[in-house]
């Protein structure tokens, strides 16, 4: 018998292409350790002795631009603790009905505050994640849990989801790097001609949202005066396959649970 929470979360995820959890999922002490872990990784200090994967932002780069670091969980025990937390796995299973859930990639996202009216390279342009995930077969069940380390308010430049856009098919208009937030929105909107309804992911510390691989999303500048810190935790279920069963690029590490933890269910479901 499914709980009311499961039924609601799955229905919202299926209808809208995302689900914003109403309550924090991750305990505050885990969030606090991961926040310290994020600071260490940003400073180039790796307590596992392993650096993250090659990233656009590296320690010493401009602290006022968006910081995106790939696979930070291999560099920090505290980040691994957060992204492997069973509550994330349980919620992922709730929304998907999966038998098993694996974290196959993680991105550290640190959006520094900027001053309204000043140029800042901190926007995340509208995109569908699957545009960047070509190493996976197209029918793979892939989605993202976005975990907030601090309060995500409207001022922090929250992620905005376009409700129902996971049903529009794969678009060629995605551009994560674009700083032309409004112009790109107009391009995508006119290319698809569908109702455009944006929902911001307002979250408490330890809160999380989940979004489908085809849901359009993006975020603007952070005018809160404080950094917006989060992890994008990319997940798959047993209904996923690397293209031609290859292990390359984004799928290179999926056989290694010390890099890509299985956070729910029976690991043999991936055999
Ligand atoms: O952090 C954001 O605003 C967007 C992150 C994102 O693109 C993702 O989690 O897939």
XYZ file of N, CA and C and ligand atoms in Angstrom:
823
model
N 0.860 -1.202 0.000
C 0.000 0.000 0.000
C 0.895 1.251 0.000
N 0.708 2.107 -1.008
C 1.541 3.308 -1.107
C 1.046 4.381 -0.152
N 1.985 5.146 0.413
C 1.578 6.211 1.317
C 1.017 7.379 0.491
N 0.295 8.261 1.190
C -0.270 9.435 0.521
C 0.850 10.282 -0.087
N 1.987 10.354 0.650
C 3.132 11.130 0.173
C 3.631 10.604 -1.176
N 3.729 9.268 -1.270
C 4.225 8.659 -2.510
C 3.294 8.942 -3.672
N 2.004 8.772 -3.417
C 1.024 8.960 -4.497
C 1.080 10.402 -4.992
N 1.130 11.342 -4.059
C 1.133 12.765 -4.436
C 2.409 13.114 -5.199
N 3.561 12.664 -4.665
C 4.844 13.013 -5.289
C 4.895 12.446 -6.708
N 4.471 11.202 -6.882
C 4.553 10.587 -8.214
C 3.614 11.280 -9.183
N 2.413 11.619 -8.703
C 1.460 12.281 -9.593
C 1.996 13.645 -10.046
N 2.512 14.416 -9.077
C 3.039 15.748 -9.424
C 4.206 15.625 -10.406
N 5.119 14.670 -10.128
C 6.293 14.491 -10.992
C 5.850 14.098 -12.415
N 4.881 13.193 -12.498
C 4.440 12.751 -13.829
C 3.718 13.868 -14.581
N 2.904 14.638 -13.855
C 2.112 15.673 -14.548
C 2.963 16.890 -14.894
N 3.791 17.315 -13.949
C 4.528 18.583 -14.127
C 5.942 18.390 -14.669
N 6.517 17.198 -14.462
C 7.919 16.974 -14.849
C 8.889 17.345 -13.755
N 8.360 17.645 -12.577
C 9.224 17.933 -11.422
C 8.396 17.773 -10.146
N 9.108 17.651 -9.043
C 8.443 17.618 -7.739
C 9.302 18.386 -6.745
N 8.697 19.315 -6.047
C 9.428 20.098 -5.048
C 8.994 19.585 -3.676
N 9.941 18.977 -2.949
C 9.568 18.364 -1.666
C 9.161 19.473 -0.691
N 8.044 19.279 -0.011
C 7.577 20.339 0.882
C 8.430 20.497 2.145
N 9.099 19.421 2.575
C 9.872 19.468 3.831
C 11.331 19.128 3.551
N 12.242 19.543 4.483
C 13.647 19.155 4.286
C 13.777 17.638 4.239
N 14.681 17.140 3.391
C 14.908 15.690 3.304
C 16.164 15.292 4.066
N 17.158 16.182 4.053
C 18.477 15.839 4.589
C 18.658 16.499 5.956
N 19.093 15.731 6.973
C 19.266 16.321 8.319
C 20.295 17.470 8.309
N 20.046 18.440 9.196
C 20.887 19.644 9.208
C 22.370 19.331 9.434
N 22.670 18.310 10.274
C 24.108 18.064 10.527
C 24.806 17.529 9.270
N 24.069 16.805 8.449
C 24.645 16.310 7.176
C 24.848 17.498 6.224
N 23.866 18.407 6.229
C 23.970 19.616 5.395
C 25.165 20.458 5.844
N 25.335 20.599 7.157
C 26.452 21.419 7.670
C 27.794 20.824 7.247
N 27.916 19.494 7.350
C 29.193 18.864 6.952
C 29.425 19.036 5.445
N 28.353 18.896 4.674
C 28.514 19.026 3.212
C 28.834 20.470 2.817
N 28.330 21.427 3.599
C 28.644 22.838 3.316
C 30.135 23.082 3.535
N 30.657 22.531 4.633
C 32.112 22.650 4.879
C 32.877 21.904 3.777
N 32.345 20.756 3.358
C 32.970 19.987 2.271
C 32.987 20.790 0.976
N 31.908 21.511 0.720
C 31.859 22.346 -0.491
C 32.935 23.425 -0.438
N 33.065 24.063 0.724
C 34.097 25.109 0.852
C 35.480 24.522 0.606
N 35.730 23.327 1.155
C 37.045 22.697 0.980
C 37.309 22.388 -0.486
N 36.322 21.799 -1.153
C 36.520 21.436 -2.566
C 36.732 22.694 -3.404
N 36.001 23.754 -3.094
C 36.200 25.020 -3.833
C 37.603 25.576 -3.616
N 38.167 25.245 -2.440
C 39.526 25.733 -2.136
C 40.602 24.766 -2.639
N 40.195 23.627 -3.209
C 41.176 22.664 -3.725
C 41.700 21.723 -2.663
N 40.945 21.577 -1.570
C 41.370 20.718 -0.469
C 40.473 19.463 -0.489
N 41.081 18.288 -0.779
C 40.302 17.068 -1.023
C 40.590 16.037 0.069
N 39.663 15.778 0.971
C 39.982 14.887 2.101
C 40.054 13.420 1.687
N 39.581 13.067 0.502
C 39.726 11.687 0.016
C 41.068 11.495 -0.710
N 41.736 12.601 -0.994
C 42.975 12.536 -1.781
C 42.724 12.474 -3.288
N 41.460 12.471 -3.690
C 41.106 12.391 -5.126
C 40.493 13.720 -5.559
N 40.959 14.322 -6.632
C 40.322 15.566 -7.097
C 38.992 15.267 -7.783
N 38.137 16.275 -7.905
C 36.914 16.072 -8.692
C 37.278 15.830 -10.155
N 36.304 15.519 -10.986
C 36.553 15.364 -12.424
C 36.786 16.755 -13.044
N 37.423 16.796 -14.215
C 37.709 18.097 -14.844
C 36.448 18.965 -14.942
N 36.603 20.221 -14.551
C 35.447 21.112 -14.378
C 35.712 22.453 -15.048
N 34.644 23.162 -15.359
C 34.802 24.501 -15.946
C 35.384 25.469 -14.932
N 35.025 25.332 -13.658
C 35.514 26.229 -12.604
C 36.536 25.452 -11.778
N 37.674 26.081 -11.534
C 38.737 25.435 -10.751
C 39.165 26.348 -9.612
N 39.695 25.748 -8.521
C 40.120 26.571 -7.384
C 41.029 27.706 -7.860
N 40.738 28.908 -7.356
C 41.515 30.081 -7.774
C 40.832 30.881 -8.870
N 39.798 30.283 -9.524
C 39.064 31.038 -10.555
C 38.222 32.138 -9.898
N 37.669 32.987 -10.736
C 36.895 34.148 -10.270
C 35.767 33.706 -9.319
N 35.806 34.151 -8.049
C 34.761 33.724 -7.095
C 33.406 34.372 -7.379
N 33.372 35.338 -8.294
C 32.097 36.006 -8.578
C 31.353 35.430 -9.775
N 31.903 34.358 -10.364
C 31.165 33.690 -11.441
C 30.560 32.394 -10.892
N 29.631 31.823 -11.651
C 29.027 30.552 -11.232
C 30.125 29.498 -11.097
N 30.132 28.800 -9.963
C 31.110 27.728 -9.752
C 30.394 26.394 -9.935
N 30.863 25.637 -10.929
C 30.283 24.294 -11.183
C 31.451 23.322 -11.172
N 31.397 22.372 -10.246
C 32.483 21.390 -10.112
C 31.887 19.994 -10.284
N 32.540 19.193 -11.123
C 32.003 17.883 -11.518
C 32.442 16.782 -10.556
N 31.501 15.963 -10.148
C 31.742 14.816 -9.267
C 32.509 15.189 -7.992
N 32.032 16.175 -7.256
C 32.725 16.582 -6.029
C 32.689 15.503 -4.949
N 31.774 14.524 -5.094
C 31.648 13.488 -4.053
C 32.869 12.583 -3.985
N 33.678 12.553 -5.050
C 34.883 11.715 -4.984
C 36.026 12.453 -4.290
N 35.814 13.763 -4.053
C 36.852 14.588 -3.426
C 36.562 14.867 -1.956
N 35.323 14.637 -1.534
C 34.908 15.021 -0.176
C 34.009 13.951 0.432
N 34.409 13.461 1.581
C 33.587 12.432 2.254
C 32.222 12.993 2.648
N 32.217 14.254 3.086
C 30.944 14.842 3.545
C 29.972 15.006 2.383
N 30.504 15.322 1.209
C 29.608 15.459 0.047
C 29.086 14.081 -0.350
N 29.952 13.069 -0.295
C 29.493 11.700 -0.586
C 28.393 11.297 0.413
N 28.578 11.668 1.685
C 27.562 11.332 2.694
C 26.214 11.957 2.300
N 26.244 13.209 1.869
C 24.980 13.880 1.528
C 24.328 13.250 0.296
N 25.117 13.051 -0.765
C 24.477 12.582 -2.011
C 24.045 11.118 -1.917
N 24.587 10.383 -0.904
C 24.181 8.976 -0.723
C 23.082 8.835 0.320
N 22.576 9.931 0.830
C 21.644 9.830 1.959
C 20.400 9.016 1.566
N 20.006 8.045 2.421
C 18.866 7.189 2.045
C 17.576 7.953 1.789
N 17.395 9.113 2.429
C 16.150 9.864 2.199
C 16.048 10.318 0.738
N 17.188 10.584 0.125
C 17.161 10.978 -1.297
C 16.745 9.783 -2.151
N 17.303 8.611 -1.795
C 16.975 7.392 -2.541
C 15.501 7.044 -2.401
N 14.983 7.192 -1.177
C 13.570 6.841 -0.963
C 12.648 7.779 -1.744
N 12.986 9.065 -1.723
C 12.135 10.011 -2.465
C 12.248 9.766 -3.966
N 13.458 9.430 -4.424
C 13.632 9.131 -5.858
C 12.797 7.908 -6.239
N 12.746 6.918 -5.354
C 11.934 5.722 -5.627
C 10.448 6.079 -5.582
N 10.082 6.976 -4.676
C 8.676 7.407 -4.614
C 8.234 8.021 -5.937
N 9.064 8.930 -6.475
C 8.590 9.643 -7.677
C 8.639 8.748 -8.925
N 9.540 7.783 -8.921
C 9.742 6.991 -10.148
C 9.139 5.594 -10.070
N 8.914 5.092 -8.862
C 8.470 3.701 -8.711
C 9.604 2.714 -8.971
N 10.850 3.188 -8.864
C 12.003 2.352 -9.220
C 12.215 1.211 -8.234
N 12.868 0.154 -8.748
C 13.342 -0.933 -7.878
C 14.696 -0.570 -7.297
N 15.472 0.227 -8.044
C 16.817 0.607 -7.591
C 17.170 1.977 -8.177
N 17.960 2.730 -7.406
C 18.348 4.086 -7.824
C 19.845 4.250 -7.604
N 20.520 4.751 -8.634
C 21.964 5.013 -8.531
C 22.239 6.489 -8.828
N 23.153 7.056 -8.050
C 23.674 8.395 -8.342
C 24.813 8.197 -9.339
N 24.649 8.701 -10.579
C 25.692 8.440 -11.593
C 26.551 9.664 -11.869
N 26.115 10.829 -11.410
C 26.946 12.035 -11.578
C 26.439 13.077 -10.583
N 27.325 13.988 -10.188
C 26.928 15.075 -9.273
C 27.626 16.347 -9.753
N 26.929 17.464 -9.617
C 27.560 18.766 -9.876
C 27.400 19.648 -8.642
N 28.513 20.207 -8.218
C 28.491 21.215 -7.152
C 28.154 22.538 -7.840
N 27.160 23.238 -7.284
C 26.742 24.515 -7.873
C 26.761 25.592 -6.799
N 27.583 26.585 -7.005
C 27.704 27.691 -6.056
C 27.477 28.970 -6.854
N 26.328 29.602 -6.566
C 25.969 30.815 -7.303
C 26.225 32.006 -6.395
N 27.289 32.768 -6.654
C 27.612 33.875 -5.753
C 26.593 35.014 -5.908
N 26.469 35.840 -4.883
C 25.551 36.977 -5.007
C 26.103 37.997 -5.985
N 25.207 38.730 -6.628
C 25.644 39.815 -7.504
C 24.735 41.019 -7.286
N 25.183 42.166 -7.811
C 24.461 43.421 -7.583
C 23.514 43.650 -8.756
N 22.213 43.938 -8.468
C 21.271 44.150 -9.575
C 21.806 45.202 -10.547
N 21.654 44.925 -11.830
C 22.079 45.898 -12.846
C 23.518 45.706 -13.289
N 24.304 44.968 -12.509
C 25.698 44.734 -12.919
C 25.822 43.402 -13.640
N 26.717 43.369 -14.643
C 26.933 42.129 -15.402
C 27.526 41.071 -14.465
N 26.919 39.889 -14.416
C 27.470 38.797 -13.593
C 27.280 37.494 -14.344
N 28.300 36.658 -14.390
C 28.197 35.403 -15.158
C 27.690 34.294 -14.246
N 26.471 34.470 -13.772
C 25.929 33.509 -12.802
C 24.587 32.912 -13.224
N 24.068 33.333 -14.381
C 22.805 32.730 -14.834
C 23.046 31.285 -15.277
N 22.010 30.478 -15.161
C 22.032 29.150 -15.785
C 20.938 29.177 -16.849
N 21.374 29.101 -18.105
C 20.435 29.253 -19.220
C 19.439 28.106 -19.276
N 18.287 28.377 -19.885
C 17.220 27.359 -19.994
C 17.740 26.153 -20.752
N 17.485 24.982 -20.205
C 17.941 23.763 -20.879
C 17.144 22.558 -20.399
N 17.262 21.481 -21.198
C 16.794 20.151 -20.799
C 18.060 19.335 -20.557
N 18.146 18.658 -19.433
C 19.395 17.960 -19.085
C 19.801 16.927 -20.138
N 18.807 16.274 -20.749
C 19.167 15.170 -21.642
C 19.981 15.650 -22.844
N 19.877 16.933 -23.156
C 20.717 17.476 -24.230
C 22.200 17.248 -23.987
N 22.561 17.089 -22.722
C 23.982 16.934 -22.358
C 24.297 15.484 -21.974
N 23.325 14.613 -22.116
C 23.471 13.251 -21.592
C 23.424 12.203 -22.705
N 24.048 12.513 -23.825
C 23.981 11.623 -24.988
C 24.628 10.266 -24.788
N 25.370 10.078 -23.692
C 25.983 8.766 -23.441
C 24.935 7.735 -23.017
N 23.718 8.212 -22.710
C 22.639 7.308 -22.280
C 21.644 7.078 -23.398
N 21.120 5.866 -23.486
C 20.033 5.594 -24.435
C 18.879 6.554 -24.159
N 18.188 6.928 -25.237
C 17.166 7.968 -25.114
C 16.002 7.586 -24.192
N 15.686 6.279 -24.129
C 14.543 5.899 -23.294
C 14.958 5.624 -21.835
N 16.176 5.992 -21.481
C 16.645 5.727 -20.106
C 15.886 6.582 -19.095
N 15.616 5.972 -17.955
C 14.942 6.722 -16.889
C 16.009 7.435 -16.065
N 16.122 8.745 -16.313
C 17.164 9.575 -15.703
C 16.494 10.823 -15.151
N 16.912 11.250 -14.005
C 16.361 12.491 -13.441
C 17.357 13.066 -12.449
N 17.031 14.237 -11.929
C 17.969 14.966 -11.067
C 17.302 15.366 -9.763
N 18.019 15.118 -8.671
C 17.617 15.700 -7.380
C 18.511 16.912 -7.157
N 17.903 18.042 -6.924
C 18.659 19.277 -6.681
C 18.525 19.558 -5.183
N 19.651 19.498 -4.478
C 19.608 19.568 -3.011
C 20.162 20.916 -2.550
N 19.344 21.628 -1.781
C 19.729 22.963 -1.292
C 20.506 22.837 0.018
N 21.592 23.584 0.122
C 22.332 23.605 1.396
C 21.888 24.767 2.283
N 21.327 25.789 1.672
C 20.834 26.940 2.448
C 19.415 27.247 1.993
N 18.841 28.286 2.571
C 17.498 28.704 2.170
C 17.524 29.179 0.731
N 16.671 28.615 -0.098
C 16.551 29.113 -1.476
C 15.261 29.932 -1.537
N 15.443 31.239 -1.593
C 14.328 32.186 -1.632
C 14.249 32.761 -3.055
N 13.197 33.523 -3.354
C 13.115 34.109 -4.708
C 14.320 35.004 -5.022
N 14.944 35.587 -4.003
C 16.070 36.503 -4.235
C 17.365 35.780 -4.602
N 17.472 34.489 -4.281
C 18.751 33.790 -4.471
C 18.983 33.333 -5.912
N 18.008 33.596 -6.811
C 18.137 33.056 -8.170
C 17.822 31.573 -8.157
N 16.602 31.217 -7.704
C 16.246 29.789 -7.625
C 16.135 29.169 -9.012
N 16.212 27.848 -9.056
C 15.948 27.155 -10.313
C 14.455 27.303 -10.605
N 14.123 27.570 -11.862
C 12.723 27.657 -12.286
C 12.434 26.515 -13.248
N 11.333 25.805 -12.997
C 10.923 24.708 -13.877
C 9.773 25.179 -14.765
N 9.743 24.685 -15.992
C 8.608 24.964 -16.875
C 7.672 23.759 -16.814
N 6.533 23.965 -16.182
C 5.610 22.848 -15.917
C 5.141 22.202 -17.217
N 5.232 20.892 -17.271
C 4.728 20.126 -18.421
C 5.703 20.052 -19.594
N 6.854 20.737 -19.511
C 7.758 20.789 -20.678
C 8.448 19.449 -20.931
N 8.378 18.527 -19.969
C 8.964 17.191 -20.210
C 8.195 16.433 -21.279
N 7.020 16.984 -21.665
C 6.245 16.308 -22.722
C 6.456 16.948 -24.095
N 7.360 17.917 -24.183
C 7.552 18.616 -25.460
C 8.540 17.905 -26.382
N 9.175 16.850 -25.894
C 10.211 16.175 -26.692
C 11.552 16.861 -26.505
N 12.569 16.264 -27.116
C 13.924 16.805 -26.962
C 14.092 17.984 -27.917
N 14.477 19.118 -27.352
C 14.596 20.352 -28.120
C 16.060 20.614 -28.463
N 16.293 21.403 -29.495
C 17.690 21.761 -29.826
C 18.044 23.109 -29.200
N 17.129 23.685 -28.430
C 17.309 25.063 -27.971
C 17.987 25.194 -26.609
N 18.418 24.077 -26.012
C 19.004 24.164 -24.667
C 20.330 24.911 -24.678
N 20.577 25.719 -23.656
C 21.900 26.341 -23.535
C 22.200 26.693 -22.076
N 22.780 25.725 -21.374
C 23.117 25.902 -19.948
C 23.973 27.149 -19.741
N 24.912 27.383 -20.672
C 25.886 28.479 -20.487
C 25.302 29.858 -20.782
N 24.159 29.903 -21.450
C 23.673 31.202 -21.935
C 23.414 32.178 -20.783
N 23.863 33.403 -20.975
C 23.560 34.458 -20.005
C 22.351 35.279 -20.471
N 21.836 34.949 -21.660
C 20.688 35.680 -22.235
C 19.404 35.028 -21.746
N 19.157 35.183 -20.484
C 18.096 34.419 -19.829
C 16.722 34.669 -20.478
N 16.400 35.945 -20.671
C 15.072 36.273 -21.204
C 14.968 35.967 -22.691
N 16.037 36.272 -23.441
C 15.994 36.041 -24.892
C 15.883 34.540 -25.194
N 16.605 33.731 -24.439
C 16.549 32.276 -24.663
C 15.150 31.741 -24.337
N 14.580 32.264 -23.260
C 13.208 31.848 -22.908
C 12.269 32.116 -24.087
N 12.400 33.302 -24.673
C 11.506 33.658 -25.789
C 11.721 32.729 -26.977
N 12.994 32.380 -27.242
C 13.296 31.480 -28.367
C 12.637 30.116 -28.159
N 12.797 29.596 -26.944
C 12.245 28.255 -26.671
C 10.724 28.311 -26.697
N 10.189 29.354 -26.088
C 8.732 29.488 -26.026
C 8.144 29.549 -27.447
N 8.771 30.344 -28.321
C 8.180 30.440 -29.658
C 8.459 29.175 -30.473
N 9.569 28.477 -30.216
C 9.831 27.221 -30.948
C 8.779 26.169 -30.606
N 8.288 26.175 -29.370
C 7.377 25.103 -28.951
C 5.908 25.508 -28.983
N 5.654 26.811 -28.854
C 4.278 27.307 -28.924
C 3.355 26.725 -27.869
N 3.915 26.340 -26.734
C 3.095 25.749 -25.658
C 2.962 26.760 -24.504
N 2.020 26.482 -23.627
C 1.888 27.343 -22.446
C 3.200 27.290 -21.656
N 3.691 28.453 -21.238
C 4.960 28.526 -20.499
C 4.630 28.931 -19.063
N 4.695 27.972 -18.172
C 4.361 28.258 -16.761
C 5.582 27.927 -15.922
N 6.194 28.968 -15.334
C 7.433 28.789 -14.553
C 7.130 28.653 -13.072
N 7.736 27.646 -12.467
C 7.554 27.428 -11.027
C 8.943 27.445 -10.375
N 9.175 28.380 -9.437
C 10.487 28.412 -8.777
C 10.606 27.334 -7.711
N 11.792 26.752 -7.598
C 12.044 25.725 -6.569
C 12.521 26.436 -5.295
N 11.554 26.874 -4.522
C 11.857 27.531 -3.238
C 12.034 26.414 -2.211
N 13.184 26.422 -1.537
C 13.517 25.265 -0.693
C 14.159 25.707 0.619
N 13.952 24.901 1.668
C 14.677 25.123 2.927
C 16.043 24.432 2.866
N 16.946 24.731 3.820
C 18.210 23.974 3.861
C 17.897 22.472 3.995
N 18.576 21.654 3.198
C 18.300 20.214 3.232
C 17.101 19.818 2.402
N 16.451 20.796 1.765
C 15.307 20.494 0.901
C 15.786 20.055 -0.477
N 14.882 19.456 -1.237
C 15.272 18.962 -2.560
C 14.097 19.047 -3.520
N 14.446 19.219 -4.785
C 13.453 19.073 -5.855
C 13.967 17.960 -6.757
N 13.042 17.381 -7.522
C 13.395 16.313 -8.476
C 12.857 16.717 -9.834
N 13.688 16.616 -10.880
C 13.159 16.940 -12.216
C 13.559 15.919 -13.268
N 12.653 15.752 -14.217
C 12.772 14.817 -15.349
C 13.856 15.308 -16.298
N 14.458 14.403 -17.043
C 15.578 14.760 -17.937
C 15.169 15.685 -19.089
N 13.844 15.821 -19.348
C 13.402 16.689 -20.445
C 12.702 17.959 -19.952
N 12.639 18.167 -18.663
C 11.971 19.370 -18.138
C 12.875 20.595 -18.334
N 12.363 21.608 -19.007
C 13.143 22.841 -19.148
C 13.282 23.529 -17.789
N 14.499 24.021 -17.529
C 14.744 24.770 -16.300
C 15.924 25.711 -16.511
N 16.003 26.698 -15.650
C 17.094 27.664 -15.698
C 17.025 28.511 -14.451
N 18.030 29.378 -14.248
C 17.980 30.258 -13.065
C 18.711 31.556 -13.353
N 18.213 32.618 -12.704
C 18.782 33.958 -12.893
C 19.760 34.312 -11.784
N 20.013 35.602 -11.666
C 21.049 36.041 -10.737
C 20.592 35.962 -9.277
N 21.603 35.923 -8.433
C 21.379 35.827 -6.988
C 21.512 37.236 -6.393
N 20.393 37.797 -5.946
C 20.411 39.145 -5.365
C 20.159 39.115 -3.860
N 20.477 37.982 -3.236
C 20.157 37.834 -1.808
C 21.273 38.356 -0.906
N 22.445 38.628 -1.491
C 23.590 39.046 -0.659
C 24.360 37.855 -0.091
N 23.842 36.634 -0.290
C 24.527 35.425 0.229
C 24.673 34.411 -0.906
N 25.680 33.531 -0.832
C 25.789 32.528 -1.900
C 24.607 31.553 -1.896
N 24.228 31.099 -3.079
C 23.233 30.019 -3.197
C 24.022 28.736 -3.443
N 23.914 27.786 -2.489
C 24.728 26.558 -2.570
C 23.828 25.354 -2.774
N 24.253 24.481 -3.685
C 23.446 23.272 -3.924
C 24.279 22.210 -4.613
N 23.699 21.025 -4.690
C 24.248 19.944 -5.509
C 23.147 19.462 -6.448
N 23.515 19.290 -7.707
C 22.622 18.624 -8.657
C 23.058 17.158 -8.678
N 22.173 16.302 -8.202
C 22.505 14.883 -8.038
C 21.774 14.115 -9.144
N 22.517 13.683 -10.157
C 21.907 13.035 -11.315
C 21.749 11.536 -11.033
N 20.532 11.047 -11.228
C 20.188 9.686 -10.823
C 19.644 8.891 -12.002
N 19.721 7.573 -11.850
C 19.087 6.684 -12.836
C 18.388 5.559 -12.093
N 17.453 4.934 -12.784
C 16.814 3.742 -12.233
C 17.295 2.536 -13.039
N 16.780 1.359 -12.681
C 17.168 0.137 -13.407
C 16.694 0.191 -14.858
N 15.800 1.169 -15.181
C 15.326 1.286 -16.573
C 16.204 2.274 -17.334
N 17.495 2.041 -17.335
C 18.426 2.943 -18.026
C 19.556 2.116 -18.590
N 20.122 2.574 -19.728
C 21.224 1.835 -20.358
C 22.179 2.802 -21.016
N 23.483 2.618 -20.789
C 24.431 3.427 -21.558
C 24.340 3.027 -23.028
N 24.551 3.998 -23.927
C 24.503 3.686 -25.366
C 25.536 2.612 -25.685
N 25.117 1.624 -26.449
C 25.970 0.485 -26.862
C 26.683 -0.164 -25.683
N 26.109 0.003 -24.515
C 26.666 -0.545 -23.274
C 28.119 -0.086 -23.038
N 28.438 1.089 -23.561
C 29.806 1.610 -23.381
C 29.919 2.320 -22.039
N 31.136 2.380 -21.546
C 31.424 3.173 -20.346
C 32.348 4.296 -20.798
N 31.771 5.465 -21.036
C 32.581 6.574 -21.532
C 31.927 7.888 -21.114
N 32.747 8.915 -20.948
C 32.213 10.221 -20.555
C 31.392 10.086 -19.285
N 30.128 10.478 -19.385
C 29.282 10.516 -18.188
C 28.959 9.130 -17.623
N 29.135 8.081 -18.425
C 28.827 6.735 -17.905
C 30.097 5.984 -17.478
N 31.227 6.649 -17.534
C 32.518 5.957 -17.339
C 32.622 5.248 -15.985
N 31.949 5.773 -14.973
C 32.198 5.273 -13.610
C 31.022 4.495 -13.010
N 30.025 4.171 -13.829
C 28.798 3.627 -13.221
C 28.972 2.246 -12.596
N 30.058 1.545 -12.938
C 30.261 0.228 -12.322
C 31.003 0.327 -10.992
N 31.347 1.528 -10.597
C 32.121 1.711 -9.372
C 31.261 2.430 -8.315
N 30.690 1.655 -7.363
C 29.797 2.289 -6.379
C 30.516 3.251 -5.436
N 31.865 3.218 -5.421
C 32.545 4.193 -4.570
C 32.548 5.579 -5.247
N 32.258 5.620 -6.541
C 32.072 6.890 -7.259
C 30.590 7.188 -7.483
N 29.831 6.120 -7.753
C 28.425 6.245 -8.163
C 27.577 5.368 -7.248
N 27.270 5.854 -6.042
C 26.593 4.991 -5.062
C 25.174 4.602 -5.477
N 24.824 3.367 -5.137
C 23.441 2.909 -5.318
C 22.735 3.234 -4.012
N 21.748 4.118 -4.094
C 21.199 4.691 -2.851
C 19.812 4.167 -2.522
N 19.320 3.249 -3.357
C 18.027 2.637 -3.044
C 17.928 1.300 -3.738
N 17.374 0.332 -3.019
C 16.975 -0.928 -3.628
C 18.094 -1.913 -3.848
N 17.819 -2.827 -4.734
C 18.668 -3.999 -4.955
C 19.694 -3.694 -6.066
N 20.990 -3.645 -5.705
C 22.011 -3.305 -6.711
C 22.010 -4.241 -7.913
N 21.550 -5.494 -7.729
C 21.585 -6.418 -8.865
C 20.567 -6.009 -9.951
N 19.661 -5.086 -9.603
C 18.712 -4.597 -10.605
C 19.436 -3.939 -11.775
N 20.694 -3.508 -11.568
C 21.446 -2.847 -12.636
C 22.281 -3.838 -13.468
N 22.274 -5.120 -13.065
C 23.112 -6.100 -13.792
C 22.606 -6.331 -15.205
O 21.199 25.322 -10.264
C 20.444 25.668 -11.151
O 19.863 26.745 -11.141
C 20.176 24.723 -12.303
C 20.833 23.397 -12.094
C 20.561 22.437 -13.191
O 20.608 22.760 -14.336
C 20.236 21.051 -12.826
O 20.190 20.709 -11.645
O 19.967 20.241 -13.742
